[in-house]
CSV table of C-alpha atoms in Angstrom, one decimal:
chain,number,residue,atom,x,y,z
A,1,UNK,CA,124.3,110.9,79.1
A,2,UNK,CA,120.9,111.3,80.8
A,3,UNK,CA,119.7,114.5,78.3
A,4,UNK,CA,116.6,112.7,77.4
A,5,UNK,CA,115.2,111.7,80.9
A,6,UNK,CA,112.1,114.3,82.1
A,7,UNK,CA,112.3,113.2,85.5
A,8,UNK,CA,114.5,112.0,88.2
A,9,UNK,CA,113.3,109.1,91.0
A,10,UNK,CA,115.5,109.2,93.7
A,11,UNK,CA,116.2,105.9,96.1
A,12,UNK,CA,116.1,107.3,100.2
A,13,UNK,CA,118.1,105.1,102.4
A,14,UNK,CA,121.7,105.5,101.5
A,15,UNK,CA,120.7,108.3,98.5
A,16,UNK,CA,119.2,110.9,100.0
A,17,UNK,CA,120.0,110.5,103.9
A,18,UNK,CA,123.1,109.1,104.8
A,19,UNK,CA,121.1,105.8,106.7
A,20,UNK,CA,122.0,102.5,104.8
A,21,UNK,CA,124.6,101.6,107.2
A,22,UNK,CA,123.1,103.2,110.3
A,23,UNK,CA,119.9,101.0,109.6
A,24,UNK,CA,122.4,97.4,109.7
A,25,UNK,CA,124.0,98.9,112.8
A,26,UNK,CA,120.4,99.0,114.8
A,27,UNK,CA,119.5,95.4,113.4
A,28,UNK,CA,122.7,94.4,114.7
A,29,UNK,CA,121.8,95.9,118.1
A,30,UNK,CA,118.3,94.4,117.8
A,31,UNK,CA,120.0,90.6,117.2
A,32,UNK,CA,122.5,91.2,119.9
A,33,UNK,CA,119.6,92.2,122.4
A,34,UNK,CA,118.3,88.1,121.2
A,35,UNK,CA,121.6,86.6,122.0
A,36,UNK,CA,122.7,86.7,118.4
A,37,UNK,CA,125.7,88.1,117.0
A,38,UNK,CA,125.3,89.1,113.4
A,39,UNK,CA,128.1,92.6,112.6
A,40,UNK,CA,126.9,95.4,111.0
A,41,UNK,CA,129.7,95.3,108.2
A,42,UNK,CA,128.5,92.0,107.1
A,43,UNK,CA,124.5,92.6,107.0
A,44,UNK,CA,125.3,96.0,105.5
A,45,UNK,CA,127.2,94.3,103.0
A,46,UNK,CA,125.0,91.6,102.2
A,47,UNK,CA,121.7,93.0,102.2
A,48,UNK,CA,122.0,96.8,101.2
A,49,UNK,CA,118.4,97.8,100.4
A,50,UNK,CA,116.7,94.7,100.2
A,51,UNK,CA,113.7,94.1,101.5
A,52,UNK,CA,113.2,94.0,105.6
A,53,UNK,CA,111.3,90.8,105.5
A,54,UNK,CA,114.0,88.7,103.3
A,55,UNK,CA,116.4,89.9,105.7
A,56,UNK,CA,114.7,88.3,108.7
A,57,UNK,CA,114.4,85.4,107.1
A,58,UNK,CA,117.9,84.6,106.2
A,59,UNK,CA,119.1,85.9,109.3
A,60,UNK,CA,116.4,83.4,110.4
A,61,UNK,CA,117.6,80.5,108.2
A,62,UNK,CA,121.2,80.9,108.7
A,63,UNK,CA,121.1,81.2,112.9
A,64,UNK,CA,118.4,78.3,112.2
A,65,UNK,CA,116.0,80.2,114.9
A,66,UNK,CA,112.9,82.3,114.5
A,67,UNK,CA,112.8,85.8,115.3
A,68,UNK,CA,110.0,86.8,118.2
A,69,UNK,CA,106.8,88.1,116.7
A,70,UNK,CA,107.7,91.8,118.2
A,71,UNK,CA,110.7,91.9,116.4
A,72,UNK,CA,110.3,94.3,114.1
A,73,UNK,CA,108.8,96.8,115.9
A,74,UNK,CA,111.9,96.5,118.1
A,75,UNK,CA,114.0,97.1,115.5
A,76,UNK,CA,112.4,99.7,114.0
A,77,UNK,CA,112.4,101.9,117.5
A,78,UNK,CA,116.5,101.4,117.8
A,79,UNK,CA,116.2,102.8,114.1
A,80,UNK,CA,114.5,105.9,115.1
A,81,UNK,CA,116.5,106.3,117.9
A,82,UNK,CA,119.6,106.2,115.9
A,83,UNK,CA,118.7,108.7,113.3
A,84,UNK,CA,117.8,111.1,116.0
A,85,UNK,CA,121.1,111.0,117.3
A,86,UNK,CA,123.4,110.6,113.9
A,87,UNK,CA,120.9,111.0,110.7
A,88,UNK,CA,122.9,113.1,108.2
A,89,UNK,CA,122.1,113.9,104.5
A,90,UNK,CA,124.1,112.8,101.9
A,91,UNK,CA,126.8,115.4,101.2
A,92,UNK,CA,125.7,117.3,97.8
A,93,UNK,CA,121.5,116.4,98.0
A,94,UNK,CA,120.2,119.2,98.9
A,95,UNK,CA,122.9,121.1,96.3
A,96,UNK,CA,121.3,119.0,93.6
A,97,UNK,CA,117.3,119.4,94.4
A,98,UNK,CA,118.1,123.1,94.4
A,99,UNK,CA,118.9,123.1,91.1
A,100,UNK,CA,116.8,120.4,89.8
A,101,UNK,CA,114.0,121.9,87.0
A,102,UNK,CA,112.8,118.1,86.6
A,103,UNK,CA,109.8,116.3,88.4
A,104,UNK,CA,111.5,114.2,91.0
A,105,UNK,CA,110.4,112.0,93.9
A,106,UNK,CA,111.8,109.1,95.9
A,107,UNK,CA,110.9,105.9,95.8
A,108,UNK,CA,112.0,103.4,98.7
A,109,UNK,CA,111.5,100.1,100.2
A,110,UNK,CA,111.0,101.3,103.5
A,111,UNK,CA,107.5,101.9,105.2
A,112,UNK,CA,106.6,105.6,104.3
A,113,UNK,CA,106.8,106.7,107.9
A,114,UNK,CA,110.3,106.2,108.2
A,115,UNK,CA,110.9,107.9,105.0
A,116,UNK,CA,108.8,111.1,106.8
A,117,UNK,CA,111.5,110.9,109.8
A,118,UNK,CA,114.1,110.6,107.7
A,119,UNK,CA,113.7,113.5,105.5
A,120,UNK,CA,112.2,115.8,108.2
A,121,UNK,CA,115.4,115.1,110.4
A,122,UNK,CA,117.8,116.2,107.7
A,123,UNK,CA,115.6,119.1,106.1
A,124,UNK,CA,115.0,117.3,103.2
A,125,UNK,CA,111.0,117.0,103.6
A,126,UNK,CA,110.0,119.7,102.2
A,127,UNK,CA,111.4,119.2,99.2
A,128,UNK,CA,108.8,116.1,98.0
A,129,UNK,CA,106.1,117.4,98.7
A,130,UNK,CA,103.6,114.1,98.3
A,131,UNK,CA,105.9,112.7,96.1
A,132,UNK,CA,106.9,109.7,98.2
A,133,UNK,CA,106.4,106.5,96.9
A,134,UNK,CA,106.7,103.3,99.9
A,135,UNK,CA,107.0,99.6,98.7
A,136,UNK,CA,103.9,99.1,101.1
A,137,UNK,CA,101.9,101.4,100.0
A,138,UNK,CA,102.0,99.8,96.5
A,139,UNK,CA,102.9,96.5,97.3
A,140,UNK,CA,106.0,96.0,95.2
A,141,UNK,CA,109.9,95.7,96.7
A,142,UNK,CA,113.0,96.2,94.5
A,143,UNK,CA,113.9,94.5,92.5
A,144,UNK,CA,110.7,94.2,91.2
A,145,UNK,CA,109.8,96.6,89.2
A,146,UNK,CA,106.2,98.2,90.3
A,147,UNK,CA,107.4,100.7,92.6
A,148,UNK,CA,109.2,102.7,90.4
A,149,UNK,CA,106.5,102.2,87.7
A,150,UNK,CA,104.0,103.8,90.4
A,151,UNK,CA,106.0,106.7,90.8
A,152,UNK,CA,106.4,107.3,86.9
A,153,UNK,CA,102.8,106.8,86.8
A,154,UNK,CA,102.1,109.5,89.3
A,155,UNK,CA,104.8,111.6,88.3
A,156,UNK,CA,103.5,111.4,84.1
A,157,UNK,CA,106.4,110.9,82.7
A,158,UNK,CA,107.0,107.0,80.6
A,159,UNK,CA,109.5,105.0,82.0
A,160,UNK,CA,112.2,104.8,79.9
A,161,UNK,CA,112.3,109.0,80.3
A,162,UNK,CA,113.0,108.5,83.8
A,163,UNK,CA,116.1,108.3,85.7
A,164,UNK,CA,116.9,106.1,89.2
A,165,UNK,CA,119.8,107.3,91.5
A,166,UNK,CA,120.4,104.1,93.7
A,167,UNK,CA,122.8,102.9,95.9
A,168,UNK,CA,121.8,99.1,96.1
A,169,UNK,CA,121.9,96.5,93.5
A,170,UNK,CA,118.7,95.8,94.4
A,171,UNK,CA,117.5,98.9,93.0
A,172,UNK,CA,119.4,99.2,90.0
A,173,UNK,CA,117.6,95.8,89.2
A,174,UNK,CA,114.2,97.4,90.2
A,175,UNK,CA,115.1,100.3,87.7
A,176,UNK,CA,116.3,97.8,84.7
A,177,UNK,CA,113.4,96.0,84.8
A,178,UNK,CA,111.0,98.7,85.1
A,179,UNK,CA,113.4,100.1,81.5
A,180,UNK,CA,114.4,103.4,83.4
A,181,UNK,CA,117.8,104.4,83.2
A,182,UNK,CA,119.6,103.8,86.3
A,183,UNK,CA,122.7,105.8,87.8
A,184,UNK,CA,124.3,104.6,90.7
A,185,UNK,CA,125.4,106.7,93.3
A,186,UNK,CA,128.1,105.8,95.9
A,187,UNK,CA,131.6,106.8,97.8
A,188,UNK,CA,133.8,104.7,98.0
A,189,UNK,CA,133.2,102.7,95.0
A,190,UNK,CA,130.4,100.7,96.7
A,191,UNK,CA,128.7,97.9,94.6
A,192,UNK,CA,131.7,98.5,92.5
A,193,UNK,CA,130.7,95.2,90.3
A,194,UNK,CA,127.2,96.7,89.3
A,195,UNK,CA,127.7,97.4,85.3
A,196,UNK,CA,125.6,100.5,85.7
A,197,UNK,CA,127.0,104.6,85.2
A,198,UNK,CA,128.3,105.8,88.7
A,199,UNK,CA,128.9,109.0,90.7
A,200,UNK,CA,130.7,109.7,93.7
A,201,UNK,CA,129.1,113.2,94.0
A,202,UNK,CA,125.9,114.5,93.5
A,203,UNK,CA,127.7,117.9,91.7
A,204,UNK,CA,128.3,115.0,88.8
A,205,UNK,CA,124.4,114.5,88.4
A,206,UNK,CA,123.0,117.9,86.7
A,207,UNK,CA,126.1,117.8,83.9
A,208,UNK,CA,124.8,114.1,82.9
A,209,UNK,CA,121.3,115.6,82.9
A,210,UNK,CA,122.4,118.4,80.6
A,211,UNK,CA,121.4,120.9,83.3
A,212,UNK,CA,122.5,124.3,82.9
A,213,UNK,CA,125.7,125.1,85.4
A,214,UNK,CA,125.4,127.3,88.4
């Protein structure tokens, strides 16, 4: 299916560590420390990888209050607390970037720092290299499509011979508009609605690649 892509870019949060739903349980922690009581479930289902400062803001809209100016940073500490206690890789990753022969990177909306922790807590780091690629570093969130034309950019290869494993519909907009081809990866059947290919394993990912068995 994905024989004629020369490189894979690889989503973090929720793709390559298992943190997507540990990141909505520390902003629900963060709210609750404000008085406000916003559940992990519903933020986790409502804005799975979209950018941290839309998120704010609705949550801002909605409880028709503004967040304090430290908020973030706040936030951000219960994050890294959290990972250091419960951060896992996803199941298969490492598998798969042990057989890869492709270029690859990731490519993520987080800051690049907490892509660092990330990857360093679950042995993962080692594997990139340089080859991280933060929406603030080029100044482009999914779903627009700049980030993942960086990383194409730096990694040589055209866009449309690139492939996108994401989790979030966000990304797999970020990916169609930049023309990659997009592959969605999730247990569960999460973001079942999202007319993309899908894989509940990573073991699926080098037979759509056409990569050689192990």
């Amino acid at each position: 299916m994905f024989s004629h892509c020369d490189a894979v870019i690889f989503d973090c949060d929720g793709v390559l560590v298992d943190s997507e739903y540990l990141c909505h349980v520390a902003l629900s922690h963060a709210l609750k420390e404000l008085g406000i009581n916003e559940q992990a479930d519903s933020l986790f289902e409502a804005f799975s990888g979209v950018q941290l400062t839309l998120i704010f803001a609705a949550v801002e809209s909605r409880q028709a209050r503004q967040l304090p100016p430290d908020f973030e940073s706040r936030y951000r500490a219960i994050v890294a607390e959290l990972f250091e206690q419960e951060l896992q890789p996803v199941t298969g990753i490492e598998a798969l970037l042990q057989q890869l022969s492709l270029p690859y990177c990731v490519a993520s909306n987080g800051p690049r720092a907490k892509m660092e922790h990330s990857l360093e807590l679950t042995g993962l780091r080692g594997y990139f290299g340089d080859r991280l690629f933060s929406a603030y570093d080029v100044g482009a969130w999914k779903p627009a499509p700049g980030l993942f034309l960086a990383a194409a950019s730096s990694l040589g290869v055209a866009p449309e011979r690139c492939l996108v494993v994401e989790d979030s519909p966000v990304g797999v907009q970020a990916a169609r508009a930049a023309g990659m081809s997009v592959l969605r990866y999730g247990p569960e059947t999460k973001h079942a609605g999202v007319d993309v290919p899908s894989v509940q394993q990573m073991s699926q990912i080098p037979d759509l690649l056409g990569l050689p068995r192990r």
